[in-house]
Tab-separated table of C-alpha atoms in Angstrom:
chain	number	residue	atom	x	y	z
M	20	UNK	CA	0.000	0.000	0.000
M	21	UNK	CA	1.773	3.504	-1.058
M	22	UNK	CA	0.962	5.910	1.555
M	23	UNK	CA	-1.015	9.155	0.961
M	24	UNK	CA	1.634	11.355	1.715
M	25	UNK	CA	4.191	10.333	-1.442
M	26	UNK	CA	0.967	11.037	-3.536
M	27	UNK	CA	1.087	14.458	-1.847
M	28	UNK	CA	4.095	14.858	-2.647
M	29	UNK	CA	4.595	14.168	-5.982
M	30	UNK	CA	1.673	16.218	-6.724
M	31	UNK	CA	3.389	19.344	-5.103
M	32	UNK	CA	6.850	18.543	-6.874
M	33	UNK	CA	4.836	18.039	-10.306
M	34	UNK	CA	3.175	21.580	-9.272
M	35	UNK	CA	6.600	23.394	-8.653
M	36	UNK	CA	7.948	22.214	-11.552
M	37	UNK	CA	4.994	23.268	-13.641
M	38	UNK	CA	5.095	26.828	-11.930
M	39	UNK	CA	8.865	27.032	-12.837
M	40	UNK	CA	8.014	26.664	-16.111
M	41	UNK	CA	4.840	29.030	-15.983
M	42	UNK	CA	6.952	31.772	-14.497
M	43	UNK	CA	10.142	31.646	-16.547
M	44	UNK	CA	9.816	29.766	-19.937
M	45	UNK	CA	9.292	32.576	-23.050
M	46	UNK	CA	7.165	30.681	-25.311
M	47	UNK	CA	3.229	30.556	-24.956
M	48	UNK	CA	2.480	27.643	-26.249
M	49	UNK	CA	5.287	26.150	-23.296
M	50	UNK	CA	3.627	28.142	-20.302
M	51	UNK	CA	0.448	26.943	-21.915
M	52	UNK	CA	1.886	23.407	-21.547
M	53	UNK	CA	3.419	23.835	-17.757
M	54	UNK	CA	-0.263	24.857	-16.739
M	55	UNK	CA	-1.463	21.530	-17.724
M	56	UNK	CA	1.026	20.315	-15.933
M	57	UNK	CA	-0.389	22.220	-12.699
M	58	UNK	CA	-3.938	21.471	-13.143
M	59	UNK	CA	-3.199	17.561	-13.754
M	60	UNK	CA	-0.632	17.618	-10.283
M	61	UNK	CA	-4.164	18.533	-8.356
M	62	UNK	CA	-5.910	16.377	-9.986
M	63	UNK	CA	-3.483	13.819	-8.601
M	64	UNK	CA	-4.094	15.527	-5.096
M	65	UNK	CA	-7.892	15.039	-5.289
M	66	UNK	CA	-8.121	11.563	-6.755
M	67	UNK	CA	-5.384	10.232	-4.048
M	68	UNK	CA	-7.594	11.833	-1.229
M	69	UNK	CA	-10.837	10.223	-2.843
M	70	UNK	CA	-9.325	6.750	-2.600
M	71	UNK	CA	-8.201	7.137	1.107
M	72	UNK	CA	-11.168	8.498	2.601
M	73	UNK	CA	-13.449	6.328	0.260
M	74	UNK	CA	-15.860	9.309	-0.940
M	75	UNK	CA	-16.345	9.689	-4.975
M	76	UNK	CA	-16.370	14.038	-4.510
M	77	UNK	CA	-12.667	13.554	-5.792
M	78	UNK	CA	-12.768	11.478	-8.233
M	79	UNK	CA	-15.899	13.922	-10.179
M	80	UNK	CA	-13.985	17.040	-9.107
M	81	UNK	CA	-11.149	15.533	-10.865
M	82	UNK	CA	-13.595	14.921	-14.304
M	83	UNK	CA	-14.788	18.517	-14.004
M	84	UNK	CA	-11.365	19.849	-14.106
M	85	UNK	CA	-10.914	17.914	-16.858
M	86	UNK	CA	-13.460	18.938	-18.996
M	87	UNK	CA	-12.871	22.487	-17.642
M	88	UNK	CA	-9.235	22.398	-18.688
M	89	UNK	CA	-9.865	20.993	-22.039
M	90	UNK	CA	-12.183	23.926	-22.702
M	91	UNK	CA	-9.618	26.559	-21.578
M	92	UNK	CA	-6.898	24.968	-23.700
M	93	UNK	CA	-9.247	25.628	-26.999
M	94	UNK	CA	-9.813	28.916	-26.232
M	95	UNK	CA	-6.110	29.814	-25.252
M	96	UNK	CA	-5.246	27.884	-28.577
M	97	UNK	CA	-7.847	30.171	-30.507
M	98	UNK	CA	-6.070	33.244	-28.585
M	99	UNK	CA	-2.798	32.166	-29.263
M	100	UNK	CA	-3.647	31.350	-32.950
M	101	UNK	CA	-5.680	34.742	-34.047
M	102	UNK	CA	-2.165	36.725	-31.866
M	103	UNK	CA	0.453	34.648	-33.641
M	104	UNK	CA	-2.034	35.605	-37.149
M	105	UNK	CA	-1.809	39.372	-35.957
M	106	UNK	CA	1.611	39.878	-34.710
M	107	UNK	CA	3.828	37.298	-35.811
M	108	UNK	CA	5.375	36.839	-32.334
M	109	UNK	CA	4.612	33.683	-29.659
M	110	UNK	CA	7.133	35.885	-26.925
M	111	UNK	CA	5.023	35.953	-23.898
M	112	UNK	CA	7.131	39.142	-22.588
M	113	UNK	CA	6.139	41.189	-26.262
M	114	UNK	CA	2.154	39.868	-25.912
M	115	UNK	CA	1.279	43.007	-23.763
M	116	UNK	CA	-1.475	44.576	-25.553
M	117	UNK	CA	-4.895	42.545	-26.203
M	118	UNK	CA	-6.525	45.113	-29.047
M	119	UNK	CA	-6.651	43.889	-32.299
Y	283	UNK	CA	4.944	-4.508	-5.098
Y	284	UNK	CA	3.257	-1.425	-5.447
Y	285	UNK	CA	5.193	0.864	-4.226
Y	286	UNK	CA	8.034	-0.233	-6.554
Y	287	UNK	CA	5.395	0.612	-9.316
Y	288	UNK	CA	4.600	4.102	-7.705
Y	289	UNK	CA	8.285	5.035	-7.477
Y	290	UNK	CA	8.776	3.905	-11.165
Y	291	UNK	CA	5.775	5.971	-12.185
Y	292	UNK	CA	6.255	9.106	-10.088
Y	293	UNK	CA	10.054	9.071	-11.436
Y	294	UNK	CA	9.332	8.968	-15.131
Y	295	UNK	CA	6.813	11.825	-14.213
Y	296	UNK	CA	8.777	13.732	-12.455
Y	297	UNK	CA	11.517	13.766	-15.427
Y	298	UNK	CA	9.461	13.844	-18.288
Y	299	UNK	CA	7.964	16.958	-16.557
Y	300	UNK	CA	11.235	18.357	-15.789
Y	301	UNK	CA	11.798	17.653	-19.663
Y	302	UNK	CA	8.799	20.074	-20.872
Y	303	UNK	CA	10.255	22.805	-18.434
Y	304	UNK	CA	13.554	22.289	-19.837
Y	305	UNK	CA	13.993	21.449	-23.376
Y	306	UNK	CA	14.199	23.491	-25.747
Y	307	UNK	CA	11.997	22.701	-28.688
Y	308	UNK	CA	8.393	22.776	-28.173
Y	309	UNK	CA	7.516	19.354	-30.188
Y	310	UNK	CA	9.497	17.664	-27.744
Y	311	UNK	CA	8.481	19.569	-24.722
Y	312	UNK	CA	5.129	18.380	-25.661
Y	313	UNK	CA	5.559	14.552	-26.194
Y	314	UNK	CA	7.387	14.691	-22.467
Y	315	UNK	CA	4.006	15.949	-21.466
Y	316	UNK	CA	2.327	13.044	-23.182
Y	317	UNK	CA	5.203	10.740	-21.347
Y	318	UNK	CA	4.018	12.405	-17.703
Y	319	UNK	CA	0.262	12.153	-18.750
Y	320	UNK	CA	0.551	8.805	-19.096
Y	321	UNK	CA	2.545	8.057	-16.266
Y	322	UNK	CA	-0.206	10.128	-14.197
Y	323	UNK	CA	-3.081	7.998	-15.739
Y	324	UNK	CA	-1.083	4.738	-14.690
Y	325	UNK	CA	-1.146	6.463	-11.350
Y	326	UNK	CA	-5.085	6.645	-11.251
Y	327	UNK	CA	-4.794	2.763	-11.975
Y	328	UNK	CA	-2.902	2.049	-8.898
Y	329	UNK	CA	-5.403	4.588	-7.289
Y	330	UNK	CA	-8.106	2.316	-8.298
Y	331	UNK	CA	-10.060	5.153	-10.262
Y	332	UNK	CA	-10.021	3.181	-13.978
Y	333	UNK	CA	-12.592	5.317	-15.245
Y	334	UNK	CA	-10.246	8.625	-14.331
Y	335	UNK	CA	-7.232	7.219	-15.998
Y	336	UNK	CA	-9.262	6.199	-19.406
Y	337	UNK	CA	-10.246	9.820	-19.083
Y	338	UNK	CA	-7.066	11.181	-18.534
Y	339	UNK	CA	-5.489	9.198	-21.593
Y	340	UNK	CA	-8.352	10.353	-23.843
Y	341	UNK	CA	-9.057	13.971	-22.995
Y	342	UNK	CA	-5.029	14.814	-22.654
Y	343	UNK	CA	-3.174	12.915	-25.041
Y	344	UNK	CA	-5.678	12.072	-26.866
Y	345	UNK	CA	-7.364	15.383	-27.926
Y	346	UNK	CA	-5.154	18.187	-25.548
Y	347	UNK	CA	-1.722	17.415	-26.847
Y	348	UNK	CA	-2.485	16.424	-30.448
Y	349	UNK	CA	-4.034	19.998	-30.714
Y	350	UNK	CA	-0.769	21.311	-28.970
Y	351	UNK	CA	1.218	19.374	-31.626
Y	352	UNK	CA	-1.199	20.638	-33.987
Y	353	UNK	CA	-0.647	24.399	-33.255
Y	354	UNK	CA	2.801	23.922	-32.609
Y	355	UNK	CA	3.195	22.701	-36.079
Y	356	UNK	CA	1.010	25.109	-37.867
Y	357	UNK	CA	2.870	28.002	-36.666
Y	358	UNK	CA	5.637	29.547	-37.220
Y	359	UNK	CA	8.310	28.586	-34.111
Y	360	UNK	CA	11.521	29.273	-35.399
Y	361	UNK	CA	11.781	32.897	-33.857
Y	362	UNK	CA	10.497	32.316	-30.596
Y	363	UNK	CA	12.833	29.180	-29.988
Y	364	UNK	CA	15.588	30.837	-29.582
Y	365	UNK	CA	15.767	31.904	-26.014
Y	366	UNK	CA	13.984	29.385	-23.890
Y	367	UNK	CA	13.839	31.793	-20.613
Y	368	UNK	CA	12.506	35.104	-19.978
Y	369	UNK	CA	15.448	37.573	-19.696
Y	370	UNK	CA	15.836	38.579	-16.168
Y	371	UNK	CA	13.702	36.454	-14.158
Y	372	UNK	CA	15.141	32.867	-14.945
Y	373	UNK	CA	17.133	33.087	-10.897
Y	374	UNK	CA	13.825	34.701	-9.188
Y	375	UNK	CA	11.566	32.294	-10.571
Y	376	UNK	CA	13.389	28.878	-9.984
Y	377	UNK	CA	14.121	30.620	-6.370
Y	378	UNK	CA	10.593	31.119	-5.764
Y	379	UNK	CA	9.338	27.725	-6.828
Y	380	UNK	CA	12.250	26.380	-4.402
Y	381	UNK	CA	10.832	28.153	-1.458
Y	382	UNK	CA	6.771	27.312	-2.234
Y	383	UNK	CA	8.171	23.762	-2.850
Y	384	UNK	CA	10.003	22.727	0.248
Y	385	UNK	CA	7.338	25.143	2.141
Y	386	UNK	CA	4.418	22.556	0.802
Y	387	UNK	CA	6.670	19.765	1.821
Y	388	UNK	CA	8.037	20.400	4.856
Y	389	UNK	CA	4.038	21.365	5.639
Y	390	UNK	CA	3.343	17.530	4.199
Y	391	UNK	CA	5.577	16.097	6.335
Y	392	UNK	CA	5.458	17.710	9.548
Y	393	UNK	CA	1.526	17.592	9.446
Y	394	UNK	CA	0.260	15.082	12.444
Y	395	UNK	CA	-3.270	14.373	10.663
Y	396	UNK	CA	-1.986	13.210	7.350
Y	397	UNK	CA	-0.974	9.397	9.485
Y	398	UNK	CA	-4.341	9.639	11.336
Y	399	UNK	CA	-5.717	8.918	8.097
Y	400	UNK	CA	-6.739	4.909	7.785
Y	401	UNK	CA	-5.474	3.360	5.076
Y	402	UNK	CA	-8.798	2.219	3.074
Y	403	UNK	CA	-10.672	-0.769	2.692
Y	404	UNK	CA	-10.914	-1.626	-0.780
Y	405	UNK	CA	-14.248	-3.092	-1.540
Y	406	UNK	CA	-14.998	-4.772	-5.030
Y	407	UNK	CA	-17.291	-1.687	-5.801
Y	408	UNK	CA	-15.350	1.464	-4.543
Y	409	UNK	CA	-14.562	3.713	-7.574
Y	410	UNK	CA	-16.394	1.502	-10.247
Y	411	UNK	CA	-17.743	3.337	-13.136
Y	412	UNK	CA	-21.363	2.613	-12.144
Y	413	UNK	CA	-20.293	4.048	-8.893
Y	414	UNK	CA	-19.010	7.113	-10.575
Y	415	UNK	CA	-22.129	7.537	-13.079
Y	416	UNK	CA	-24.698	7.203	-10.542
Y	417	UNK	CA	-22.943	10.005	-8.186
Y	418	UNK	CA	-22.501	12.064	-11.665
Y	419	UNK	CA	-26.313	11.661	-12.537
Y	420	UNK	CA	-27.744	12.123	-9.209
Y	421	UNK	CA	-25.645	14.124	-6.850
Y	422	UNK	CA	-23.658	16.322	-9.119
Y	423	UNK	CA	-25.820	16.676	-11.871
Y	424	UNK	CA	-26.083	20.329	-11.637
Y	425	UNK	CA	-22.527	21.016	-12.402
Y	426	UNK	CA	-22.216	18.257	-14.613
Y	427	UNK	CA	-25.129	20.537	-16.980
Y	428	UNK	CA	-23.010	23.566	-16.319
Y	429	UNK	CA	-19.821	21.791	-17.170
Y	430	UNK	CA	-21.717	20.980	-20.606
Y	431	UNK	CA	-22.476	24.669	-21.142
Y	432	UNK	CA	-19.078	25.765	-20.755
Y	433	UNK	CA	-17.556	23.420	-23.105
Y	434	UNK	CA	-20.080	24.767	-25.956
Y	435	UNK	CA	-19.105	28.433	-24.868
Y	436	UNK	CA	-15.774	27.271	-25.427
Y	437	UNK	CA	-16.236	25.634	-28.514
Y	438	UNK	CA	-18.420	28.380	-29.972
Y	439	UNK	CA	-15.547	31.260	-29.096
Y	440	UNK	CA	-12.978	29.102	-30.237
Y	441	UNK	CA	-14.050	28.875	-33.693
Y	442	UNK	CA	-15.184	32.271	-33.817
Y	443	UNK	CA	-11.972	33.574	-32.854
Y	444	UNK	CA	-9.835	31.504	-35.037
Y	445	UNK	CA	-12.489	32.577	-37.928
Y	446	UNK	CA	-10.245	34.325	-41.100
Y	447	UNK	CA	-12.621	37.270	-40.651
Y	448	UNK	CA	-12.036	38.304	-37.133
Y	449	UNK	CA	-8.330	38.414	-36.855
């Protein structure tokens, strides 16, 4: 039996590695990636806490975030896709200014 | 026996996810993502949550990353490869994660209630996808309508902003 706190744990290292990547890498389409990354470590969090105290809220949290995050990732694509159609540029530093 | 498996998972996750931090293209950033997804859904197996890892395999590699790919390949990257970091903040950052990171786990591990926990009792039922529908169609079937909603706003501005016209 692996106990609850190594899930814990790998779920905050997968989150500080994802924020690393959120806070420092230059490329969108990267800090789009690392905040995956984030989202799935809680997901991690809430299914390991739904198996040890035996009550399913986790587990659906965990398929709401899901489907939430695969919405926001279409929409951040579409952003990403009519900027880079705009501007030219997928520099997260130079994409200051949202008006067409 | 399964903890060997958990350390062999949550090692190939941690690395591949060090990998999409790290490297330095974006196609390959992105398959190390679809390395640590899968490692995560094998995860959910040993968590005895089946339905969460099928899930997991078909909403992020399945249709997540293949759009990444897609994007990644339909634009232009060549530019924007060339520095991986920010300039300035590369130190500041990796500091800060540092500090949040061994704040969360020294909080983990010096937490008294996390042991009072009882390890469970796996019945034959516990997470089965019955289980799971049942609570989804019953309990939680408010936000599960909502949920639908916002993936059709999401769908409808997504085309609408990609649309030729509305660049």
């Amino acid at each position: 039996m692996v106990p609850l706190s190594w899930y814990i744990a790998l779920s905050a290292s997968l989150f500080v590695i994802g924020l690393y990547g959120v806070l420092s890498r230059r490329n969108v389409l990267i800090v789009l990636m690392c905040l995956e990354l984030m989202l799935s470590a809680v997901n991690i969090n809430l299914v390991a806490f739904s198996f040890f105290l035996s009550h399913l809220g986790g587990q659906i949290f965990a398929i709401f975030v899901i489907t939430v995050t695969a919405a926001e990732v279409a929409v951040a694509l579409a952003i990403v896709i009519a900027y880079v159609r705009h501007k030219g540029s997928l520099k997260i530093d130079e994409i200051s200014i949202m008006k067409g | 026996m399964e903890q060997a498996f958990f350390l062999l998972f949550a090692s190939i996750a941690v690395a591949s996810a060090c990998g999409v931090v790290l490297l330095k293209n974006p196609v390959h950033s992105a398959v190390a993502l679809i390395a640590c997804f899968i490692q995560i859904a094998a995860l959910y197996i040993l968590l005895h949550s089946p339905f969460l890892a099928a899930v997991q395999l078909f909403v992020y590699v399945g249709a997540i990353m293949v759009l990444f790919i897609f994007v990644i390949m339909m634009l232009e990257i060549r530019q924007a490869t060339l520095e991986r970091f920010l300039p300035g903040s590369k130190y500041i950052s990796l500091a800060f994660s540092v500090v949040l990171g061994s704040a969360m786990l020294w909080l983990l591990f010096s937490s008294p209630l996390l042991s009072q926990i009882p390890p469970p009792t796996p019945s034959a039922t516990q997470g089965s996808v019955s289980e799971l529908g049942q609570a989804l169609f019953t309990q939680y079937l408010l936000p599960f309508e909502v949920v639908s909603i916002v993936l059709l706003v999401a769908l409808v501005g997504a085309i609408f902003m990609t649309h030729k016209g509305n660049g």
